[in-house]
Short mmCIF file of C-alpha atoms in Angstrom, two decimals:
data_model
loop_
_atom_site.label_atom_id
_atom_site.label_comp_id
_atom_site.label_asym_id
_atom_site.label_seq_id
_atom_site.Cartn_x
_atom_site.Cartn_y
_atom_site.Cartn_z
CA MET J 1 8.83 21.07 -6.46
CA LEU J 2 6.32 19.49 -8.74
CA GLU J 3 4.52 21.21 -11.57
CA HIS J 4 1.10 22.37 -10.48
CA THR J 5 -0.94 21.00 -13.36
CA LEU J 6 -3.17 18.22 -12.13
CA GLN J 7 -4.22 15.37 -14.35
CA PRO J 8 -7.75 14.30 -13.63
CA GLY J 9 -9.57 11.34 -15.22
CA VAL J 10 -6.86 8.69 -14.81
CA ASP J 11 -8.18 5.10 -14.78
CA THR J 12 -7.06 4.14 -11.28
CA GLY J 13 -8.29 0.61 -11.66
CA SER J 14 -5.81 -0.26 -14.42
CA ALA J 15 -2.88 2.04 -13.52
CA ARG J 16 -0.98 -0.71 -11.80
CA HIS J 17 -1.27 -3.03 -14.86
CA ARG J 18 0.49 -1.13 -17.54
CA ARG J 19 3.50 -3.04 -18.71
CA GLY J 20 6.47 -1.33 -20.07
CA ALA J 21 5.09 2.29 -19.71
CA PRO J 22 7.63 4.70 -18.15
CA SER J 23 6.66 6.17 -14.81
CA ALA J 24 8.47 8.57 -12.51
CA GLY J 25 6.93 6.62 -9.60
CA PRO J 26 6.03 7.84 -6.16
CA ASP J 27 9.60 8.85 -5.36
CA ALA J 28 9.08 11.86 -7.72
CA LEU J 29 6.38 13.21 -5.40
CA PRO J 30 8.03 13.96 -2.05
CA ASP J 31 5.65 16.80 -1.02
CA LEU J 32 2.07 17.60 -0.04
CA LEU J 33 1.06 17.68 -3.69
CA LEU J 34 1.15 13.83 -3.62
CA ILE J 35 -2.10 13.92 -1.74
CA GLU J 36 -3.65 16.67 -3.87
CA ARG J 37 -2.66 14.79 -7.01
CA ALA J 38 -4.11 11.56 -5.64
CA ARG J 39 -7.48 13.29 -5.04
CA ALA J 40 -7.34 14.66 -8.66
CA GLY J 41 -6.62 11.15 -10.08
CA ASP J 42 -2.89 11.58 -11.00
CA GLU J 43 -1.52 8.18 -11.90
CA ARG J 44 1.77 8.33 -10.04
CA ALA J 45 0.14 9.55 -6.83
CA ILE J 46 -2.54 6.81 -7.11
CA GLU J 47 0.35 4.27 -7.48
CA ALA J 48 1.82 5.60 -4.25
CA LEU J 49 -1.55 5.20 -2.51
CA ILE J 50 -2.02 1.71 -3.75
CA ARG J 51 1.43 0.70 -2.44
CA LEU J 52 0.61 2.01 0.94
CA TYR J 53 -2.78 0.39 1.01
CA ARG J 54 -1.32 -2.95 -0.10
CA VAL J 55 1.29 -2.98 2.55
CA ALA J 56 -1.22 -2.04 5.18
CA CYS J 57 -3.67 -4.61 3.90
CA SER J 58 -0.97 -7.29 3.96
CA VAL J 59 -0.61 -6.77 7.70
CA LEU J 60 -4.25 -6.26 8.60
CA MET J 61 -6.15 -8.15 5.89
CA ASP J 62 -8.96 -5.76 6.50
CA GLU J 63 -9.93 -3.10 4.00
CA GLU J 64 -11.39 -0.56 6.42
CA ARG J 65 -8.46 -0.65 8.84
CA ALA J 66 -5.99 -0.66 6.01
CA GLU J 67 -7.48 2.46 4.73
CA ALA J 68 -7.25 4.00 8.19
CA ALA J 69 -3.51 3.04 8.41
CA VAL J 70 -2.88 4.71 5.06
CA LEU J 71 -4.66 7.94 6.26
CA GLU J 72 -2.56 7.96 9.44
CA ALA J 73 0.61 7.43 7.51
CA PHE J 74 -0.15 10.38 5.38
CA LEU J 75 -0.94 12.58 8.39
CA ALA J 76 2.29 11.40 10.13
CA ALA J 77 4.41 12.12 6.99
CA PHE J 78 3.01 15.34 5.79
CA GLY J 79 2.28 16.78 9.28
CA ASP J 80 6.08 16.79 9.87
CA LEU J 81 8.04 16.36 6.63
CA SER J 82 11.24 17.50 8.47
CA ARG J 83 11.51 13.85 9.66
CA TYR J 84 12.10 12.70 6.12
CA GLU J 85 15.81 11.99 5.46
CA PRO J 86 16.51 13.25 1.94
CA THR J 87 19.28 10.64 1.34
CA GLY J 88 16.63 7.84 1.51
CA LYS J 89 13.89 7.03 -0.91
CA PHE J 90 10.66 9.01 -0.14
CA ALA J 91 8.41 6.14 -1.24
CA ALA J 92 10.25 3.68 1.04
CA TRP J 93 9.97 6.02 4.02
CA LEU J 94 6.28 6.60 3.39
CA THR J 95 5.68 2.84 2.91
CA ARG J 96 7.42 2.13 6.20
CA LEU J 97 5.14 4.68 7.96
CA ALA J 98 2.12 2.88 6.56
CA TYR J 99 3.55 -0.48 7.60
CA ASN J 100 4.13 0.77 11.18
CA GLN J 101 0.71 2.24 11.35
CA ALA J 102 -0.86 -1.02 10.27
CA ARG J 103 1.11 -2.96 12.84
CA ALA J 104 -0.02 -0.55 15.52
CA LEU J 105 -3.65 -1.09 14.45
CA ARG J 106 -3.15 -4.86 14.37
CA GLY J 107 -1.79 -4.67 17.89
CA GLY J 108 -4.91 -2.77 18.95
CA ALA J 109 -7.10 -5.52 17.50
CA ARG J 110 -5.21 -8.11 19.42
CA ALA J 111 -5.73 -6.21 22.61
CA GLY J 112 -9.47 -6.71 22.36
CA THR J 113 -10.86 -5.57 19.01
CA ARG J 114 -12.56 -8.22 16.96
CA ALA J 115 -10.95 -8.90 13.61
CA GLY J 116 -12.77 -7.51 10.55
CA PRO J 117 -14.83 -9.62 8.19
CA THR J 118 -12.22 -9.67 5.53
CA THR J 119 -9.75 -11.39 7.87
CA ALA J 120 -12.14 -14.13 8.85
CA ALA J 121 -13.33 -14.71 5.33
CA ALA J 122 -9.76 -14.96 4.06
CA ALA J 123 -8.82 -17.39 6.71
CA THR J 124 -11.72 -19.77 6.36
CA ALA J 125 -12.95 -19.52 2.75
CA PRO J 126 -12.18 -22.69 0.73
CA ALA J 127 -10.20 -22.41 -2.48
CA VAL J 128 -12.59 -22.55 -5.37
CA ALA J 129 -11.51 -22.88 -8.98
CA PRO J 130 -12.67 -19.78 -10.70
CA PRO J 131 -14.49 -19.88 -14.14
CA VAL J 132 -12.11 -19.30 -17.03
CA GLY J 133 -11.79 -15.60 -17.81
CA ASP J 134 -13.61 -14.38 -14.63
CA ASP J 135 -11.22 -11.91 -13.14
CA ALA J 136 -13.29 -11.36 -10.05
CA HIS J 137 -13.22 -14.99 -9.04
CA GLU J 138 -9.54 -15.25 -9.96
CA ARG J 139 -8.77 -12.14 -7.93
CA SER J 140 -10.61 -13.54 -4.92
CA GLU J 141 -8.81 -16.91 -5.04
CA LEU J 142 -5.48 -15.16 -5.30
CA GLU J 143 -6.20 -12.76 -2.36
CA GLN J 144 -7.30 -15.78 -0.20
CA ALA J 145 -4.03 -17.59 -1.03
CA ILE J 146 -2.01 -14.54 -0.04
CA ALA J 147 -4.09 -14.11 3.16
CA ARG J 148 -3.13 -17.62 4.28
CA LEU J 149 0.51 -16.74 4.35
CA PRO J 150 2.05 -15.84 7.64
CA GLU J 151 2.20 -12.02 7.94
CA VAL J 152 6.05 -11.83 7.85
CA PHE J 153 6.01 -13.68 4.46
CA ARG J 154 2.86 -11.99 3.17
CA THR J 155 4.10 -8.40 3.40
CA VAL J 156 7.40 -9.18 1.64
CA TYR J 157 5.52 -11.17 -1.02
CA VAL J 158 3.09 -8.22 -1.62
CA LEU J 159 5.81 -5.74 -2.09
CA ARG J 160 8.14 -7.85 -4.16
CA VAL J 161 5.59 -9.60 -6.38
CA LEU J 162 2.40 -7.42 -6.39
CA GLU J 163 4.21 -4.09 -6.28
CA GLY J 164 7.29 -5.41 -8.14
CA ILE J 165 9.82 -3.31 -6.13
CA SER J 166 13.36 -4.35 -5.54
CA GLY J 167 14.64 -6.36 -2.59
CA ILE J 168 16.59 -3.34 -1.48
CA GLU J 169 13.59 -1.09 -1.48
CA THR J 170 11.41 -3.71 0.17
CA ALA J 171 14.06 -4.01 2.98
CA ALA J 172 14.13 -0.21 3.39
CA SER J 173 10.29 -0.10 3.45
CA LEU J 174 10.02 -2.76 6.20
CA GLY J 175 13.14 -2.07 8.22
CA LEU J 176 14.70 -5.35 7.32
CA HIS J 177 17.96 -6.65 6.05
CA GLU J 178 17.91 -7.54 2.33
CA THR J 179 18.93 -11.14 3.13
CA THR J 180 15.85 -11.42 5.36
CA VAL J 181 13.69 -10.16 2.50
CA ARG J 182 15.15 -12.84 0.13
CA THR J 183 14.56 -15.56 2.72
CA ARG J 184 10.93 -14.56 3.39
CA LEU J 185 10.14 -14.29 -0.33
CA PHE J 186 11.60 -17.76 -0.87
CA ARG J 187 9.53 -19.25 1.91
CA ALA J 188 6.40 -17.43 0.73
CA HIS J 189 6.91 -19.02 -2.74
CA ARG J 190 7.31 -22.46 -1.14
CA ARG J 191 3.91 -22.12 0.51
CA LEU J 192 2.06 -20.93 -2.61
CA ALA J 193 1.16 -22.66 -5.83
CA PRO J 194 4.03 -22.73 -8.40
CA ASP J 195 2.11 -20.50 -10.89
CA MET J 196 0.95 -17.96 -8.31
CA ALA J 197 3.42 -15.21 -9.25
CA VAL J 198 2.50 -15.55 -12.87
CA ARG J 199 -1.28 -15.45 -12.15
CA LEU J 200 -0.76 -12.30 -9.93
CA ARG J 201 0.94 -10.47 -12.78
CA VAL J 202 -1.85 -11.12 -15.30
CA THR J 203 -4.84 -10.73 -12.94
CA PRO J 204 -5.92 -7.06 -12.47
CA GLY J 205 -7.01 -5.56 -9.18
CA VAL J 206 -5.45 -7.96 -6.65
CA MET J 207 -5.49 -6.21 -3.26
CA GLU J 208 -5.96 -2.90 -5.09
CA LEU J 209 -7.30 0.33 -3.48
CA PRO J 210 -10.80 1.11 -4.87
CA PRO J 211 -10.90 4.50 -6.55
CA GLN J 212 -13.50 5.84 -4.21
CA CYS J 213 -11.29 4.95 -1.20
CA ALA J 214 -8.32 6.74 -2.85
CA GLU J 215 -10.28 9.86 -3.15
CA ARG J 216 -11.67 9.52 0.42
CA ILE J 217 -8.21 9.05 1.95
CA ALA J 218 -6.74 11.99 0.10
CA SER J 219 -9.67 14.32 0.87
CA ASP J 220 -9.62 13.31 4.52
CA ALA J 221 -5.84 13.82 4.76
CA LEU J 222 -5.97 17.29 3.14
CA ALA J 223 -8.85 18.35 5.38
CA ARG J 224 -7.22 17.21 8.60
CA LEU J 225 -3.78 18.62 7.66
CA HIS J 226 -5.44 22.02 6.83
CA HIS J 227 -7.34 21.98 10.07
CA SER J 228 -4.16 21.14 11.98
CA SER J 229 -2.22 23.95 10.24
CA MET J 230 -5.06 26.40 11.02
CA LEU J 231 -4.88 25.44 14.74
CA THR J 232 -1.08 25.95 14.60
CA ILE J 233 -1.50 29.40 13.12
CA SER J 234 -4.19 30.40 15.53
CA ALA J 235 -2.08 29.26 18.52
CA SER J 236 1.01 31.12 17.36
CA PRO J 237 1.91 34.29 19.22
CA PRO J 238 1.22 37.62 17.44
#
């Protein structure tokens, strides 16, 4: 069980861009405190949220629906933690839940829901050379380039390059064979500019969860889980 001291005040916008700093990572947070810590600004919990958001966004390319997918993944995970297999990595299991929730939402959109504005903008916006040193323009260009990848390549690319996790963990997160992950990553690189991976590593905030969204997801998850537990208790026989 985790220690109960929360760590407020973490700079969530820069947490993913520390280089060389040790971190226990989201695998060290396999219980409900992950959500509570995310709401309080704990760095490791925020990193877990960002990974879930990025994998959902790589499927949906829509910020609002990606946020909804992450919330549903939390509810599915922490509503029934007995489904978690302790021999597997908790972060990979949680990431796969977010991935599956995003694919379910994507399927709903194909059945009749109009794609969000982020999707349309990413698919049609022309590539514009950003001014030197302008991170916002650079970030926008990189996100548009990623958005133009086919989804099967895009999700692997986001986890391997943006998140920097191993091929084995990526495979576990997406339910793929590691060879498939390597093949898709290779094909993604073939479709992108040669310097893309380098630019992604040095450009902050690419496909990153805004801090206010992280707090909203965590607060909503806690409220809905608490409400669900109260309903269960009230429905239990005396």
